[in-house]
Coordinates of C-alpha atoms and ligand atoms in Angstrom, one line a residue:
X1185 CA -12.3 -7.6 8.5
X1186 CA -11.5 -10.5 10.9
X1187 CA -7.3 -10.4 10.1
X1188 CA -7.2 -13.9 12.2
X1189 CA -7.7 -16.6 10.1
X1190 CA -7.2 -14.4 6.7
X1191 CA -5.0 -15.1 4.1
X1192 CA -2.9 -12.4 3.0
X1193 CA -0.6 -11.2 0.5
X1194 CA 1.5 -8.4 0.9
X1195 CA 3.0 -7.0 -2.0
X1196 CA 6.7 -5.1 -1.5
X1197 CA 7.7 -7.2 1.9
X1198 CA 11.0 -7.4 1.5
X1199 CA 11.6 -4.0 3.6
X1200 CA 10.3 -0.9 4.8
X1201 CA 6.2 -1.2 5.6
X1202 CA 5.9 -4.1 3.6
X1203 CA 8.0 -6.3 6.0
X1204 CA 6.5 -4.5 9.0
X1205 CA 2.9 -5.5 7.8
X1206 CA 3.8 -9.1 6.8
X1207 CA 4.8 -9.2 11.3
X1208 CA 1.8 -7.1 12.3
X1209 CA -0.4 -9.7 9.6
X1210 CA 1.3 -12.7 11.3
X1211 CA 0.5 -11.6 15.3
X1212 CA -2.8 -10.4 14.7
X1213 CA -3.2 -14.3 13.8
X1214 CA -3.1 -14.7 9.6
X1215 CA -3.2 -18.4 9.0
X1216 CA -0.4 -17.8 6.3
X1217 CA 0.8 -14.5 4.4
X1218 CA 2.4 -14.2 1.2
X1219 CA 5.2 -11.8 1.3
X1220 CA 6.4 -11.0 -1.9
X1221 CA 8.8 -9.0 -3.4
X1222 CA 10.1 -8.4 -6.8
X1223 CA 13.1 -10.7 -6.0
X1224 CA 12.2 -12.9 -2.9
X1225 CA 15.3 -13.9 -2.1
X1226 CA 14.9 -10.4 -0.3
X1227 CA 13.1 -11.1 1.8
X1228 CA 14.2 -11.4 5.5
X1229 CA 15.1 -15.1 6.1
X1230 CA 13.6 -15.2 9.5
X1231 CA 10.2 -13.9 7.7
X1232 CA 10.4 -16.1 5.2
X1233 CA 11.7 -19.4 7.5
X1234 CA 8.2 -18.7 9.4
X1235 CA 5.8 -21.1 9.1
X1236 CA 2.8 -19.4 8.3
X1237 CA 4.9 -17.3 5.6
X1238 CA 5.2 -18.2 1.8
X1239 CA 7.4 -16.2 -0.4
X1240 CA 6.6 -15.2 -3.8
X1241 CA 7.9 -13.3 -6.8
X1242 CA 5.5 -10.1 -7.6
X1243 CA 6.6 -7.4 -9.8
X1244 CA 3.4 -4.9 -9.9
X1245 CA 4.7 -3.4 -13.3
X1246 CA 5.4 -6.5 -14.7
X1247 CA 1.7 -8.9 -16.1
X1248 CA 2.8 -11.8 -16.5
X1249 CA 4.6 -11.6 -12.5
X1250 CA 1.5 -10.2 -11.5
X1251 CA -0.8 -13.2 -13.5
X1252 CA 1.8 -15.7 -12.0
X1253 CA 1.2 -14.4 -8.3
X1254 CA -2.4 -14.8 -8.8
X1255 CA -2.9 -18.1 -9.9
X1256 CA -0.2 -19.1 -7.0
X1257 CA -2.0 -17.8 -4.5
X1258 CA -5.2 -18.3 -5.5
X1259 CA -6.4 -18.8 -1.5
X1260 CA -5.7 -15.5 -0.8
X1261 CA -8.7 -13.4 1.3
X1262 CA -6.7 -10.2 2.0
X1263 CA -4.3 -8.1 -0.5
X1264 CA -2.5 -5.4 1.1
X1265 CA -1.3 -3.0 -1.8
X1266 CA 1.9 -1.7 -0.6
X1267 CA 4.2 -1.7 -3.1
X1268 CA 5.5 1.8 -4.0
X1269 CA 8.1 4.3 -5.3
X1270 CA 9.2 7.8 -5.0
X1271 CA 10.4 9.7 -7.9
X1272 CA 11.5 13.7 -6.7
X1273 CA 10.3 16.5 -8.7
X1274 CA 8.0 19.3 -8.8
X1275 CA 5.8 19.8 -11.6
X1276 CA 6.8 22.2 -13.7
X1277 CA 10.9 21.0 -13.9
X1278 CA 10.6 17.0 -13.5
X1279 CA 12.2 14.5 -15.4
X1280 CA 8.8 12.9 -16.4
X1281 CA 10.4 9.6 -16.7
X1282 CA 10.8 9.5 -12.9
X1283 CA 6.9 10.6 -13.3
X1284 CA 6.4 7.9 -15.3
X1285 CA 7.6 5.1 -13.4
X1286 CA 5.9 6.4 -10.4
X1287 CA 2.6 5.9 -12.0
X1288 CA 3.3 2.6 -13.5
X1289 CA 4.1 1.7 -9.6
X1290 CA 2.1 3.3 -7.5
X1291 CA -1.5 3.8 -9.5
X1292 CA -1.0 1.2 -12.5
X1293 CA 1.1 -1.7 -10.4
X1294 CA -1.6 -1.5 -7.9
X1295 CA -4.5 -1.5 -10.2
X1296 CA -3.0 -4.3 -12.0
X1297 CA -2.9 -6.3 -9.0
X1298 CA -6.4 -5.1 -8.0
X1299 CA -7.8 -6.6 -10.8
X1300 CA -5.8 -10.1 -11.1
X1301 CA -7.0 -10.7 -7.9
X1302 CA -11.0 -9.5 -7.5
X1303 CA -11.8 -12.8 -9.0
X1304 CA -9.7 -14.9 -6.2
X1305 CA -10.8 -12.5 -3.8
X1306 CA -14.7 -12.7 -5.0
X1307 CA -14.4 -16.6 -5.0
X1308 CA -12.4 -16.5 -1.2
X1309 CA -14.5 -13.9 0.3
X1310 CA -15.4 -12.2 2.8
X1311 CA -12.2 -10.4 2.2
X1312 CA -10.3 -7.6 1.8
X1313 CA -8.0 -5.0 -0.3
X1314 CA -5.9 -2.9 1.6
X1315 CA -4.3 -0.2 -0.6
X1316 CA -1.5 2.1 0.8
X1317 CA -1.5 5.7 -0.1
X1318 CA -0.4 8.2 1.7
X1319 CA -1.8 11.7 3.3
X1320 CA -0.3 13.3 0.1
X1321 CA -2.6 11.9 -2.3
X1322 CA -5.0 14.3 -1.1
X1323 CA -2.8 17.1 -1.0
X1324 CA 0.4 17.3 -2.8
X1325 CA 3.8 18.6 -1.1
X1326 CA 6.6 21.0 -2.8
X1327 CA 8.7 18.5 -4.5
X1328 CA 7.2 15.4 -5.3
X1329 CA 4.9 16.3 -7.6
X1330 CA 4.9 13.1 -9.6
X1331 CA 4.6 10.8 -6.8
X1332 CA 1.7 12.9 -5.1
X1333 CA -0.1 12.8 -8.5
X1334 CA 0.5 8.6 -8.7
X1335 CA -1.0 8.4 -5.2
X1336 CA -4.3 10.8 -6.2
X1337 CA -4.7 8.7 -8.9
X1338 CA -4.1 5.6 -6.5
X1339 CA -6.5 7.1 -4.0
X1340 CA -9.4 7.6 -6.9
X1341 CA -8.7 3.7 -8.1
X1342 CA -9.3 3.2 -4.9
X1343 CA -12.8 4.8 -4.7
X1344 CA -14.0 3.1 -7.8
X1345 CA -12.6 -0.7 -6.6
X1346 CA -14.7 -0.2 -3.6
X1347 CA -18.0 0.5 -5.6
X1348 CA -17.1 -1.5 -7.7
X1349 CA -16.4 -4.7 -5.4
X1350 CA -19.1 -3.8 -3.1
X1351 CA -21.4 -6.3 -2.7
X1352 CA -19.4 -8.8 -3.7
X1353 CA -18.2 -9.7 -0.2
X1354 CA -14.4 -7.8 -0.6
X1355 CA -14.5 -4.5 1.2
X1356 CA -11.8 -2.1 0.1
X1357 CA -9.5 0.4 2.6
X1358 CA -7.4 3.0 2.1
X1359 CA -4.6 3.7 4.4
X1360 CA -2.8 7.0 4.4
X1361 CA 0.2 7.3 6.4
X1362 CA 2.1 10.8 6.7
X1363 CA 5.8 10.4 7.1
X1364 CA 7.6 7.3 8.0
X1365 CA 11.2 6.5 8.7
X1366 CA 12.1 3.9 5.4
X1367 CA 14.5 4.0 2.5
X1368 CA 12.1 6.1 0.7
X1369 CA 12.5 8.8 2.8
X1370 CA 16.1 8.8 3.5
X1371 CA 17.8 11.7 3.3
X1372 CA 14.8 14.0 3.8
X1373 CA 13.6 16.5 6.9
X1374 CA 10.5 15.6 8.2
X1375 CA 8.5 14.0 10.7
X1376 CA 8.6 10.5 10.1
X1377 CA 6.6 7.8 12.0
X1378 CA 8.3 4.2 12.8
X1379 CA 7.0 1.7 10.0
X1380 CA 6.1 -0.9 13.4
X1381 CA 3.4 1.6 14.3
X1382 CA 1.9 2.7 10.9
X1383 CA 2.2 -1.2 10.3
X1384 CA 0.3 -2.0 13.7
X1385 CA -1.8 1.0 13.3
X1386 CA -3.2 -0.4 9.8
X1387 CA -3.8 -4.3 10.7
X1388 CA -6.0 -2.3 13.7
X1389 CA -7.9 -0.1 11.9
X1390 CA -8.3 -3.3 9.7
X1391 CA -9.3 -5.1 11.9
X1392 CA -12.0 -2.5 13.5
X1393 CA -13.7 -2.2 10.1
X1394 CA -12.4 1.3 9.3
X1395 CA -12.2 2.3 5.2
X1396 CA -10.1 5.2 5.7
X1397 CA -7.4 4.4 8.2
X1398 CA -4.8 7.1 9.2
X1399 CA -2.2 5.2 10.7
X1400 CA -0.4 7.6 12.3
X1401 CA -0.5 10.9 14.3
X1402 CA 0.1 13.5 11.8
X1403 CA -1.8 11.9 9.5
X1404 CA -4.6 11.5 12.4
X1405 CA -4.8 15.4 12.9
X1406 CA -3.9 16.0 9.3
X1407 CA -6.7 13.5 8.6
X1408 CA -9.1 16.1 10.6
X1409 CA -8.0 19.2 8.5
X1410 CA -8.6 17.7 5.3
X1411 CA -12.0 15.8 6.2
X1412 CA -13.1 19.8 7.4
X1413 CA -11.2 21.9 4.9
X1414 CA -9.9 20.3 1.9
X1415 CA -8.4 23.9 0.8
X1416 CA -6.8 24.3 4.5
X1417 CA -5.0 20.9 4.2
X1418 CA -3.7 21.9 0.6
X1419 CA -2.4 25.5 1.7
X1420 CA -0.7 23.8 4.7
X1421 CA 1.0 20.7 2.8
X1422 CA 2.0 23.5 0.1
X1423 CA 3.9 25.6 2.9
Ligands
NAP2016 N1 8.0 6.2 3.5 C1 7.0 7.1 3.6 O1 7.2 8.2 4.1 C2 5.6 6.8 3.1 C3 4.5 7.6 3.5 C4 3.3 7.3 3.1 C5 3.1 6.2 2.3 N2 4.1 5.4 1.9 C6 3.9 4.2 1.1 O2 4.1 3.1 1.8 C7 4.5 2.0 0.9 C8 5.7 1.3 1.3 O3 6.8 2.3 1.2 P1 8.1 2.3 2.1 O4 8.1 3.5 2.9 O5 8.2 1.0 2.8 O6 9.2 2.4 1.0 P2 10.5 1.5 0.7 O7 11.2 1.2 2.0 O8 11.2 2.3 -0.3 O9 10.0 0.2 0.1 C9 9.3 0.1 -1.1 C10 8.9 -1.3 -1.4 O10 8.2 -1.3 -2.6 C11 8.8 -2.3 -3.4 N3 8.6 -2.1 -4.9 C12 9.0 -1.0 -5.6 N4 8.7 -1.2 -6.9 C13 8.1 -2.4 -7.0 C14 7.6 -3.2 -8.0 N5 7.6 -2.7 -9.3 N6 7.1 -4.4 -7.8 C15 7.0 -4.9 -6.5 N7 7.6 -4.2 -5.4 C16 8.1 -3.0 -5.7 C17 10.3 -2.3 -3.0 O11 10.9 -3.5 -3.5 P3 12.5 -3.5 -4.0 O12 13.3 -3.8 -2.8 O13 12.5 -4.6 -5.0 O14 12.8 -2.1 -4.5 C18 10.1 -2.2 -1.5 O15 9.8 -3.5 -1.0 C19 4.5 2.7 -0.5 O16 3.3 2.5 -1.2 C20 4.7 4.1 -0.2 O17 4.3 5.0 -1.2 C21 5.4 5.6 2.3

């Protein structure tokens, strides 16, 4: 999809990715960008003093926020599905609560979105949903079973919006980053990407008309395994 010119809406852009993409959106030339958060009055002043930014109130769990955000921005071409949270668990010992709100985020929030805005998309289009997964829908990790299981069922959504909308002039992408260095992971080991590249990495592979971007390194060569060896990528991820 041609990002210049676009109208986007970003939906958690008050930090981590979400505020990266709403910059990448904005220099790869997006005639205006909605960044919105649950409270945007969080969002960065400078973002949100830019010209070619709007803020706007978008809770994904929440109907009648999401219903609001639609009819607001109703000239929107591009939706970037970012939004997300991390509950820790594994499966057999979790507090399913935290497994609970995970799903209303990160597979029911962005579903919810998904559909209030197919019909502005469909009327705006050519245009575009971007949803942000992550490597471990496709393969869970020890100890967050809950969110790995939310993004699986984020990354099947995903599947099904893009038959669904195809044809209809709104193509639908899947980005799935490994690691990257936000709140979300703070506090925890691992190899972790700087949100300005997985942010720069997805407005590019946007922009060159991939479906399935990985955004990063590790999830470049972890991309590889899984595309090969499904199995492999599960055994590995599982340590
Ligand atoms: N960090 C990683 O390692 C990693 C890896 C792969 C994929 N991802 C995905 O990347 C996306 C961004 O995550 P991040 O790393 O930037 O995490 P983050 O720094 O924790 O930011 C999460 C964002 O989601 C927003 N959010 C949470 N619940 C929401 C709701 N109900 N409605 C609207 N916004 C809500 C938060 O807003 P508030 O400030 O209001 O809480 C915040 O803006 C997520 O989908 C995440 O699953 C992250």
């Amino acid at each position: 999809m041609n990002v210049d010119g676009s109208i986007a809406l970003v939906t958690g852009a008050n930090r981590g990715l979400g505020a990266r993409l709403v910059d990448r959106l904005l220099d790869a030339g997006a005639s205006k960008v909605y960044a919105t958060a649950r409270d945007p009055h969080t969002v960065d002043p400078v973002v949100s003093s830019h010209p070619r930014v709007s803020t706007l109130a978008l809770d994904v769990t929440d109907q009648a926020s999401v219903d609001a955000a639609a009819k607001a921005a109703a000239d929107v071409t591009l939706l970037v599905n970012n939004a997300g949270v991390l509950g820790f668990g594994t499966a057999l010992d979790a507090d399913l609560d935290l497994f609970q709100r995970d799903a209303l985020t990160n597979y029911i929030g962005l579903l919810r979105v998904s559909q209030a805005f197919a019909p502005v998309l469909t009327t705006n289009a050519p245009g575009a949903i971007v949803n942000v997964l992550t490597l471990i829908a496709l393969a869970p990790v020890a100890g967050m079973a809950g969110y790995c299981a939310s993004k699986a069922a984020a990354h099947s959504i995903t599947q099904s919006l893009r038959a669904e909308l195809r044809g209809k002039g709104v193509e639908v992408i899947g980005a799935y980053p490994g690691g990257i260095d936000t709140d979300m992971l703070a506090g925890v080991d691992a190899d972790k990407a700087a949100p300005e590249t997985v942010a720069e990495r997805i407005v590019a592979g946007l922009t060159a008309g991939q479906t399935v971007i990985w955004p990063d390194d590790a999830s470049a060569g972890a991309g590889s395994l899984y595309l090969g060896d499904p199995l492999a990528l599960e055994r590995t991820l599982a340590g």
